[in-house]
CSV table of C-alpha atoms (C1' of nucleotides) in Angstrom, one decimal:
chain,number,residue,atom,x,y,z
A,1,UNK,CA,0.0,0.0,0.0
A,2,UNK,CA,1.2,3.4,-0.9
A,3,UNK,CA,2.1,5.8,1.9
A,4,UNK,CA,-0.2,8.5,0.6
A,5,UNK,CA,-3.1,6.1,0.8
A,6,UNK,CA,-2.6,5.8,4.6
A,7,UNK,CA,-2.4,9.6,4.9
A,8,UNK,CA,-5.6,10.2,3.1
A,9,UNK,CA,-7.4,7.5,5.1
A,10,UNK,CA,-6.2,9.0,8.3
A,11,UNK,CA,-7.4,12.4,7.3
A,12,UNK,CA,-10.8,11.0,6.1
A,13,UNK,CA,-11.1,9.2,9.4
A,14,UNK,CA,-10.5,12.3,11.3
A,15,UNK,CA,-13.1,14.1,9.3
A,16,UNK,CA,-15.6,11.5,10.5
A,17,UNK,CA,-15.7,9.2,7.4
A,18,UNK,CA,-15.5,5.5,7.9
A,19,UNK,CA,-12.6,3.7,6.3
A,20,UNK,CA,-14.3,0.9,4.4
A,21,UNK,CA,-12.8,-1.8,2.0
A,22,UNK,CA,-14.4,-0.3,-1.1
A,23,UNK,CA,-13.2,3.2,-0.3
A,24,UNK,CA,-9.7,1.9,0.3
A,25,UNK,CA,-9.8,0.1,-3.0
A,26,UNK,CA,-11.0,3.2,-4.9
A,27,UNK,CA,-8.4,5.5,-3.3
A,28,UNK,CA,-5.6,3.1,-4.0
A,29,UNK,CA,-6.6,2.8,-7.7
A,30,UNK,CA,-6.7,6.5,-8.1
A,31,UNK,CA,-3.3,7.1,-6.4
A,32,UNK,CA,-1.7,4.2,-8.4
A,33,UNK,CA,-3.0,5.4,-11.8
A,34,UNK,CA,-0.5,7.2,-14.0
A,35,UNK,CA,-3.2,9.0,-15.9
A,36,UNK,CA,-6.7,10.2,-15.1
A,37,UNK,CA,-9.4,7.5,-15.1
A,38,UNK,CA,-13.0,7.5,-15.9
A,39,UNK,CA,-15.4,6.3,-13.1
A,40,UNK,CA,-15.9,3.1,-15.2
A,41,UNK,CA,-12.1,2.5,-15.3
A,42,UNK,CA,-11.8,3.1,-11.6
A,43,UNK,CA,-14.5,0.6,-11.0
A,44,UNK,CA,-12.8,-2.1,-13.2
A,45,UNK,CA,-9.5,-1.6,-11.4
A,46,UNK,CA,-11.0,-1.4,-7.9
A,47,UNK,CA,-12.8,-4.7,-8.5
A,48,UNK,CA,-9.4,-6.4,-8.8
A,49,UNK,CA,-8.8,-5.4,-5.2
A,50,UNK,CA,-12.3,-5.8,-3.9
A,51,UNK,CA,-14.5,-7.7,-6.4
A,52,UNK,CA,-17.7,-6.5,-4.7
A,53,UNK,CA,-17.3,-2.8,-5.3
A,54,UNK,CA,-20.2,-1.1,-7.1
A,55,UNK,CA,-20.3,1.8,-9.5
A,56,UNK,CA,-22.3,3.9,-7.1
A,57,UNK,CA,-19.6,3.6,-4.5
A,58,UNK,CA,-17.0,4.8,-6.9
A,59,UNK,CA,-19.1,8.0,-7.5
A,60,UNK,CA,-19.7,8.4,-3.8
A,61,UNK,CA,-16.0,8.0,-3.0
A,62,UNK,CA,-15.1,10.5,-5.7
A,63,UNK,CA,-17.5,12.9,-4.1
A,64,UNK,CA,-15.9,12.4,-0.7
A,65,UNK,CA,-12.4,12.9,-2.1
A,66,UNK,CA,-13.6,16.0,-3.9
A,67,UNK,CA,-15.3,17.4,-0.8
A,68,UNK,CA,-12.1,16.9,1.2
A,69,UNK,CA,-10.0,18.5,-1.5
A,70,UNK,CA,-8.0,15.5,-2.6
A,71,UNK,CA,-9.3,15.3,-6.1
A,72,UNK,CA,-10.5,17.3,-9.1
A,73,UNK,CA,-12.6,16.3,-12.0
A,74,UNK,CA,-11.6,17.1,-15.5
A,75,UNK,CA,-13.7,16.6,-18.5
A,76,UNK,CA,-12.7,15.8,-22.0
A,77,UNK,CA,-15.7,16.4,-24.3
A,78,UNK,CA,-18.7,14.8,-22.7
A,79,UNK,CA,-16.7,12.1,-20.9
A,80,UNK,CA,-15.7,12.8,-17.3
A,81,UNK,CA,-12.3,11.8,-16.1
A,82,UNK,CA,-10.9,12.2,-12.6
A,83,UNK,CA,-7.5,12.9,-11.4
A,84,UNK,CA,-5.8,13.3,-8.1
A,85,UNK,CA,-4.7,16.7,-7.1
A,86,UNK,CA,-4.0,18.0,-3.6
A,87,UNK,CA,-2.6,21.3,-4.6
A,88,UNK,CA,-4.6,24.3,-3.4
A,89,UNK,CA,-2.8,26.9,-5.5
A,90,UNK,CA,-3.6,27.9,-9.0
A,91,UNK,CA,-2.4,25.4,-11.5
A,92,UNK,CA,-3.4,24.1,-14.9
A,93,UNK,CA,-3.8,20.8,-16.6
A,94,UNK,CA,-2.3,19.8,-19.9
A,95,UNK,CA,-4.6,17.1,-21.2
A,96,UNK,CA,-3.3,15.0,-24.0
A,97,UNK,CA,-6.2,14.0,-26.2
A,98,UNK,CA,-4.4,11.0,-27.4
A,99,UNK,CA,-3.0,9.2,-24.4
A,100,UNK,CA,-5.2,11.1,-21.8
A,101,UNK,CA,-2.2,11.8,-19.6
A,102,UNK,CA,-2.8,14.9,-17.5
A,103,UNK,CA,0.2,17.0,-16.6
A,104,UNK,CA,-0.1,19.6,-14.0
A,105,UNK,CA,1.7,22.9,-14.2
A,106,UNK,CA,2.1,25.8,-11.9
A,107,UNK,CA,3.4,29.3,-12.3
A,108,UNK,CA,3.6,31.9,-9.6
A,109,UNK,CA,3.8,34.7,-12.1
A,110,UNK,CA,0.8,33.3,-13.9
A,111,UNK,CA,-1.0,33.0,-10.7
A,112,UNK,CA,-0.3,36.6,-9.5
A,113,UNK,CA,-1.3,37.9,-12.9
A,114,UNK,CA,-4.6,36.1,-12.9
A,115,UNK,CA,-5.4,37.1,-9.3
A,116,UNK,CA,-4.7,40.7,-10.1
A,117,UNK,CA,-7.1,40.6,-13.0
A,118,UNK,CA,-9.8,38.9,-11.0
A,119,UNK,CA,-9.5,41.6,-8.3
A,120,UNK,CA,-9.7,44.3,-11.0
A,121,UNK,CA,-12.9,42.7,-12.3
A,122,UNK,CA,-14.4,42.5,-8.8
A,123,UNK,CA,-14.7,38.7,-9.2
A,124,UNK,CA,-14.5,36.4,-6.2
A,125,UNK,CA,-13.1,33.1,-7.4
A,126,UNK,CA,-14.2,30.0,-5.6
A,127,UNK,CA,-12.6,27.4,-7.9
A,128,UNK,CA,-11.0,27.2,-11.2
A,129,UNK,CA,-10.3,24.8,-14.1
A,130,UNK,CA,-7.6,25.6,-16.5
A,131,UNK,CA,-7.5,23.0,-19.2
A,132,UNK,CA,-5.2,23.0,-22.2
A,133,UNK,CA,-6.2,20.2,-24.5
A,134,UNK,CA,-3.8,19.0,-27.2
A,135,UNK,CA,-0.9,16.7,-27.7
A,136,UNK,CA,1.8,15.9,-25.1
A,137,UNK,CA,5.4,15.7,-26.1
A,138,UNK,CA,5.2,11.9,-26.6
A,139,UNK,CA,2.1,12.1,-28.8
A,140,UNK,CA,3.1,14.7,-31.3
A,141,UNK,CA,1.8,13.7,-34.8
A,142,UNK,CA,4.9,12.1,-36.3
A,143,UNK,CA,6.6,14.2,-38.9
B,1,UNK,CA,-31.2,40.8,-37.5
B,2,UNK,CA,-27.8,41.4,-36.1
B,3,UNK,CA,-24.9,42.0,-38.5
B,4,UNK,CA,-22.9,39.1,-36.9
B,5,UNK,CA,-25.7,36.7,-37.8
B,6,UNK,CA,-25.3,37.5,-41.5
B,7,UNK,CA,-21.5,37.1,-41.3
B,8,UNK,CA,-21.8,33.7,-39.7
B,9,UNK,CA,-24.4,32.5,-42.1
B,10,UNK,CA,-22.3,33.6,-45.0
B,11,UNK,CA,-19.3,31.8,-43.6
B,12,UNK,CA,-21.3,28.6,-42.9
B,13,UNK,CA,-22.8,28.8,-46.4
B,14,UNK,CA,-19.3,29.0,-47.9
B,15,UNK,CA,-18.3,26.0,-45.8
B,16,UNK,CA,-21.0,24.0,-47.5
B,17,UNK,CA,-23.7,24.2,-44.8
B,18,UNK,CA,-27.2,25.1,-45.8
B,19,UNK,CA,-28.8,28.1,-44.2
B,20,UNK,CA,-32.1,26.9,-42.8
B,21,UNK,CA,-34.7,28.6,-40.7
B,22,UNK,CA,-34.0,26.6,-37.6
B,23,UNK,CA,-30.3,27.3,-37.8
B,24,UNK,CA,-30.9,31.0,-38.3
B,25,UNK,CA,-33.1,31.0,-35.2
B,26,UNK,CA,-30.6,29.2,-33.1
B,27,UNK,CA,-27.7,31.4,-34.2
B,28,UNK,CA,-29.7,34.5,-33.5
B,29,UNK,CA,-30.7,33.4,-30.1
B,30,UNK,CA,-27.1,32.7,-29.1
B,31,UNK,CA,-25.8,36.0,-30.4
B,32,UNK,CA,-28.6,37.9,-28.7
B,33,UNK,CA,-28.2,36.3,-25.3
B,34,UNK,CA,-26.4,38.3,-22.7
B,35,UNK,CA,-25.3,35.2,-20.8
B,36,UNK,CA,-24.6,31.6,-21.7
B,37,UNK,CA,-27.6,29.4,-22.3
B,38,UNK,CA,-28.3,25.8,-21.8
B,39,UNK,CA,-29.6,23.9,-24.9
B,40,UNK,CA,-33.1,23.8,-23.4
B,41,UNK,CA,-33.0,27.6,-23.0
B,42,UNK,CA,-31.8,28.0,-26.5
B,43,UNK,CA,-34.7,25.8,-27.7
B,44,UNK,CA,-37.3,27.8,-25.8
B,45,UNK,CA,-36.0,31.1,-27.2
B,46,UNK,CA,-35.6,29.7,-30.7
B,47,UNK,CA,-39.1,28.5,-30.8
B,48,UNK,CA,-40.3,32.1,-30.4
B,49,UNK,CA,-38.7,32.8,-33.7
B,50,UNK,CA,-39.5,29.5,-35.4
B,51,UNK,CA,-42.0,27.4,-33.4
B,52,UNK,CA,-41.1,24.2,-35.1
B,53,UNK,CA,-37.5,23.9,-34.0
B,54,UNK,CA,-36.6,20.7,-32.2
B,55,UNK,CA,-34.1,20.0,-29.5
B,56,UNK,CA,-32.0,17.8,-31.7
B,57,UNK,CA,-31.5,20.7,-34.1
B,58,UNK,CA,-30.3,22.9,-31.3
B,59,UNK,CA,-27.7,20.3,-30.5
B,60,UNK,CA,-26.8,19.8,-34.1
B,61,UNK,CA,-26.5,23.5,-34.7
B,62,UNK,CA,-24.3,23.8,-31.6
B,63,UNK,CA,-22.0,21.1,-33.1
B,64,UNK,CA,-21.8,23.0,-36.4
B,65,UNK,CA,-21.0,26.3,-34.7
B,66,UNK,CA,-18.4,24.5,-32.6
B,67,UNK,CA,-16.8,22.8,-35.5
B,68,UNK,CA,-16.6,26.1,-37.3
B,69,UNK,CA,-15.0,27.7,-34.3
B,70,UNK,CA,-17.8,30.1,-33.5
B,71,UNK,CA,-18.8,28.7,-30.1
B,72,UNK,CA,-17.4,27.2,-27.0
B,73,UNK,CA,-19.1,25.0,-24.5
B,74,UNK,CA,-18.6,25.7,-20.8
B,75,UNK,CA,-19.8,23.5,-18.1
B,76,UNK,CA,-20.9,24.4,-14.6
B,77,UNK,CA,-21.1,21.2,-12.6
B,78,UNK,CA,-22.9,18.6,-14.7
B,79,UNK,CA,-25.0,21.1,-16.6
B,80,UNK,CA,-23.7,22.2,-19.9
B,81,UNK,CA,-24.0,25.8,-21.0
B,82,UNK,CA,-23.0,27.3,-24.3
B,83,UNK,CA,-21.6,30.7,-25.1
B,84,UNK,CA,-20.5,32.5,-28.2
B,85,UNK,CA,-16.8,33.1,-28.7
B,86,UNK,CA,-15.0,33.8,-31.9
B,87,UNK,CA,-11.7,34.8,-30.3
B,88,UNK,CA,-8.8,32.6,-31.3
B,89,UNK,CA,-6.4,34.1,-28.8
B,90,UNK,CA,-6.0,32.9,-25.3
B,91,UNK,CA,-8.7,34.1,-23.0
B,92,UNK,CA,-10.5,32.9,-19.9
B,93,UNK,CA,-14.0,32.9,-18.6
B,94,UNK,CA,-15.2,34.2,-15.3
B,95,UNK,CA,-18.4,32.2,-14.6
B,96,UNK,CA,-20.7,33.5,-11.9
B,97,UNK,CA,-22.3,30.5,-10.2
B,98,UNK,CA,-25.2,32.7,-9.1
B,99,UNK,CA,-26.3,34.6,-12.2
B,100,UNK,CA,-24.5,32.5,-14.7
B,101,UNK,CA,-23.1,35.5,-16.5
B,102,UNK,CA,-19.9,34.7,-18.3
B,103,UNK,CA,-17.3,37.4,-18.6
B,104,UNK,CA,-14.4,37.0,-20.9
B,105,UNK,CA,-11.0,38.3,-20.1
B,106,UNK,CA,-7.8,38.4,-22.0
B,107,UNK,CA,-4.2,39.2,-21.2
B,108,UNK,CA,-1.3,39.3,-23.5
B,109,UNK,CA,1.2,38.9,-20.7
B,110,UNK,CA,-0.8,36.0,-19.3
B,111,UNK,CA,-0.9,34.5,-22.8
B,112,UNK,CA,2.8,34.8,-23.5
B,113,UNK,CA,3.6,33.3,-20.1
B,114,UNK,CA,1.4,30.3,-20.7
B,115,UNK,CA,2.6,29.7,-24.2
B,116,UNK,CA,6.2,29.7,-23.0
B,117,UNK,CA,5.4,27.1,-20.4
B,118,UNK,CA,3.6,24.9,-23.0
B,119,UNK,CA,6.6,25.1,-25.3
B,120,UNK,CA,8.9,24.2,-22.4
B,121,UNK,CA,6.8,21.2,-21.7
B,122,UNK,CA,6.7,20.1,-25.4
B,123,UNK,CA,3.0,20.3,-25.4
B,124,UNK,CA,1.1,21.2,-28.5
B,125,UNK,CA,-2.1,23.0,-27.5
B,126,UNK,CA,-5.2,22.5,-29.7
B,127,UNK,CA,-7.7,24.2,-27.6
B,128,UNK,CA,-8.1,25.5,-24.1
B,129,UNK,CA,-10.7,26.2,-21.5
B,130,UNK,CA,-9.8,28.5,-18.6
B,131,UNK,CA,-12.7,28.7,-16.3
B,132,UNK,CA,-12.8,30.6,-13.0
B,133,UNK,CA,-15.9,29.9,-11.1
B,134,UNK,CA,-17.2,32.1,-8.3
B,135,UNK,CA,-19.2,35.3,-7.8
B,136,UNK,CA,-19.2,38.2,-10.1
B,137,UNK,CA,-19.0,41.8,-8.8
B,138,UNK,CA,-22.8,42.1,-8.7
B,139,UNK,CA,-23.4,38.8,-6.9
B,140,UNK,CA,-21.1,39.1,-4.0
B,141,UNK,CA,-22.6,37.7,-0.8
B,142,UNK,CA,-24.0,40.8,0.9
B,143,UNK,CA,-22.2,42.1,4.0
C,1,DG,C1',-19.7,-9.1,21.8
C,2,DG,C1',-23.6,-5.7,21.2
C,3,DT,C1',-25.4,-1.4,19.3
C,4,DT,C1',-25.6,2.4,16.4
C,5,DT,C1',-25.5,4.3,12.2
C,6,DA,C1',-22.8,5.5,8.1
C,7,DT,C1',-21.9,2.9,4.0
C,8,DT,C1',-22.9,-0.5,0.8
C,9,DG,C1',-24.5,-2.9,-4.0
C,10,DA,C1',-28.0,-3.6,-7.3
C,11,DG,C1',-30.9,-1.9,-10.0
C,12,DA,C1',-34.3,1.7,-10.9
C,13,DA,C1',-34.6,6.4,-12.1
C,14,DC,C1',-33.0,10.5,-14.0
C,15,DG,C1',-31.3,14.1,-17.1
C,16,DA,C1',-28.6,15.3,-20.9
C,17,DT,C1',-27.2,14.1,-25.4
C,18,DT,C1',-27.3,11.3,-29.6
C,19,DC,C1',-29.5,8.4,-32.9
C,20,DT,C1',-33.1,6.8,-36.2
C,21,DC,C1',-36.0,7.5,-39.9
C,22,DA,C1',-39.5,9.1,-42.7
C,23,DC,C1',-40.4,13.7,-44.4
C,24,DC,C1',-39.0,18.4,-46.0
C,25,DA,C1',-36.9,22.2,-48.1
C,26,DA,C1',-32.4,24.8,-49.6
C,27,DG,C1',-29.8,25.5,-53.4
C,28,DG,C1',-27.8,24.0,-57.9
C,29,DC,C1',-29.4,23.0,-62.5
C,30,DC,C1',-32.1,23.2,-66.4
D,1,DG,C1',-39.3,30.1,-62.7
D,2,DG,C1',-39.8,24.8,-61.6
D,3,DC,C1',-37.4,20.3,-60.7
D,4,DC,C1',-34.1,17.2,-58.2
D,5,DT,C1',-30.7,16.0,-55.3
D,6,DT,C1',-29.4,15.6,-50.9
D,7,DG,C1',-28.4,17.7,-46.5
D,8,DG,C1',-31.4,19.1,-42.8
D,9,DT,C1',-35.4,18.3,-40.0
D,10,DG,C1',-38.7,17.0,-35.8
D,11,DA,C1',-40.4,13.4,-32.8
D,12,DG,C1',-39.5,10.1,-30.1
D,13,DA,C1',-36.6,6.1,-29.0
D,14,DA,C1',-32.2,4.9,-27.5
D,15,DT,C1',-28.1,5.6,-25.1
D,16,DC,C1',-24.9,7.3,-21.8
D,17,DG,C1',-23.2,9.0,-17.5
D,18,DT,C1',-24.7,10.0,-13.0
D,19,DT,C1',-27.7,9.9,-8.9
D,20,DC,C1',-31.2,7.9,-6.1
D,21,DT,C1',-33.6,4.1,-3.3
D,22,DC,C1',-33.7,0.8,0.0
D,23,DA,C1',-32.8,-3.3,2.4
D,24,DA,C1',-28.6,-5.4,4.0
D,25,DT,C1',-23.9,-4.8,5.9
D,26,DA,C1',-20.0,-3.6,8.5
D,27,DA,C1',-17.2,0.3,10.8
D,28,DA,C1',-16.5,2.4,15.1
D,29,DC,C1',-17.5,3.1,19.8
D,30,DC,C1',-19.0,1.1,24.0
DNA sequence: GGTTTATTGAGAACGATTCTCACCAAGGCC
DNA sequence: GGCCTTGGTGAGAATCGTTCTCAATAAACC
């Protein structure tokens, strides 16, 4: 089991959530994944750990993780994919439309610039989603 | 009829699309709207112009406009809203979760900064969606 | 171990979007 | 101008992702 899994479980427990087998399975699947996964994909993988897991539980666990700030949801077209993210600061996602890998980038300058603009507009930001969709370095159209 | 409506129709026609009554109605509704509209809302308004319009046609017209680069789709939660946007340069949307008004911002500095980072990461951007969700100046929680 | 109560899985329900198909009308051609 | 081809159409069925319902289960605290 990954170390992060324990940490998250401990935090959830302290927030009053019960640590159940299905939840453990889902959390571990998400942390292990090297790219963002759709709920269906999470389900398939979680069932290898705990065969009884249901789709509803995957969604519920995603909700819990989201509510606790451990996860963000990113969409590609009409399909929803999930990815781990514990960063609270401004960041953006580079989503490769071919391999679906999601790379996270941050920039302090970028962040300051954006915050200044928001203030100027009188806009109070609650959350953000900065998604750049295209091809990652590995998936460039050959030639 | 707005001038932009004519321009878009001309362009669509040159791209091989037929200019039909339902399409005209949908395009006009979107251009007239002061905030982003859901497909259902577009349908309701389009029917005031052409009562026979169907929901499927709204979706199909949105697809056409999207394919031709006249429109972007922005999502708030699981609900999908559409908004006009012909700008090709980097820009971001401030979405008010209360009144749903979408404000568009641009920044050259912001743009340059982001482009530089993308180049550094070897990422080839095809499209982007920068969405800041929160409260606009008019909808700040009172007090 | 017993009790409480949040959590669960299965499947129904839901809402948004897409598809199907017979009919229609835009636009090119004569 | 009228005719023909074919892309576009509306209605409703189908599909997809997500959420809900509810009886059964199992954490967590004693």
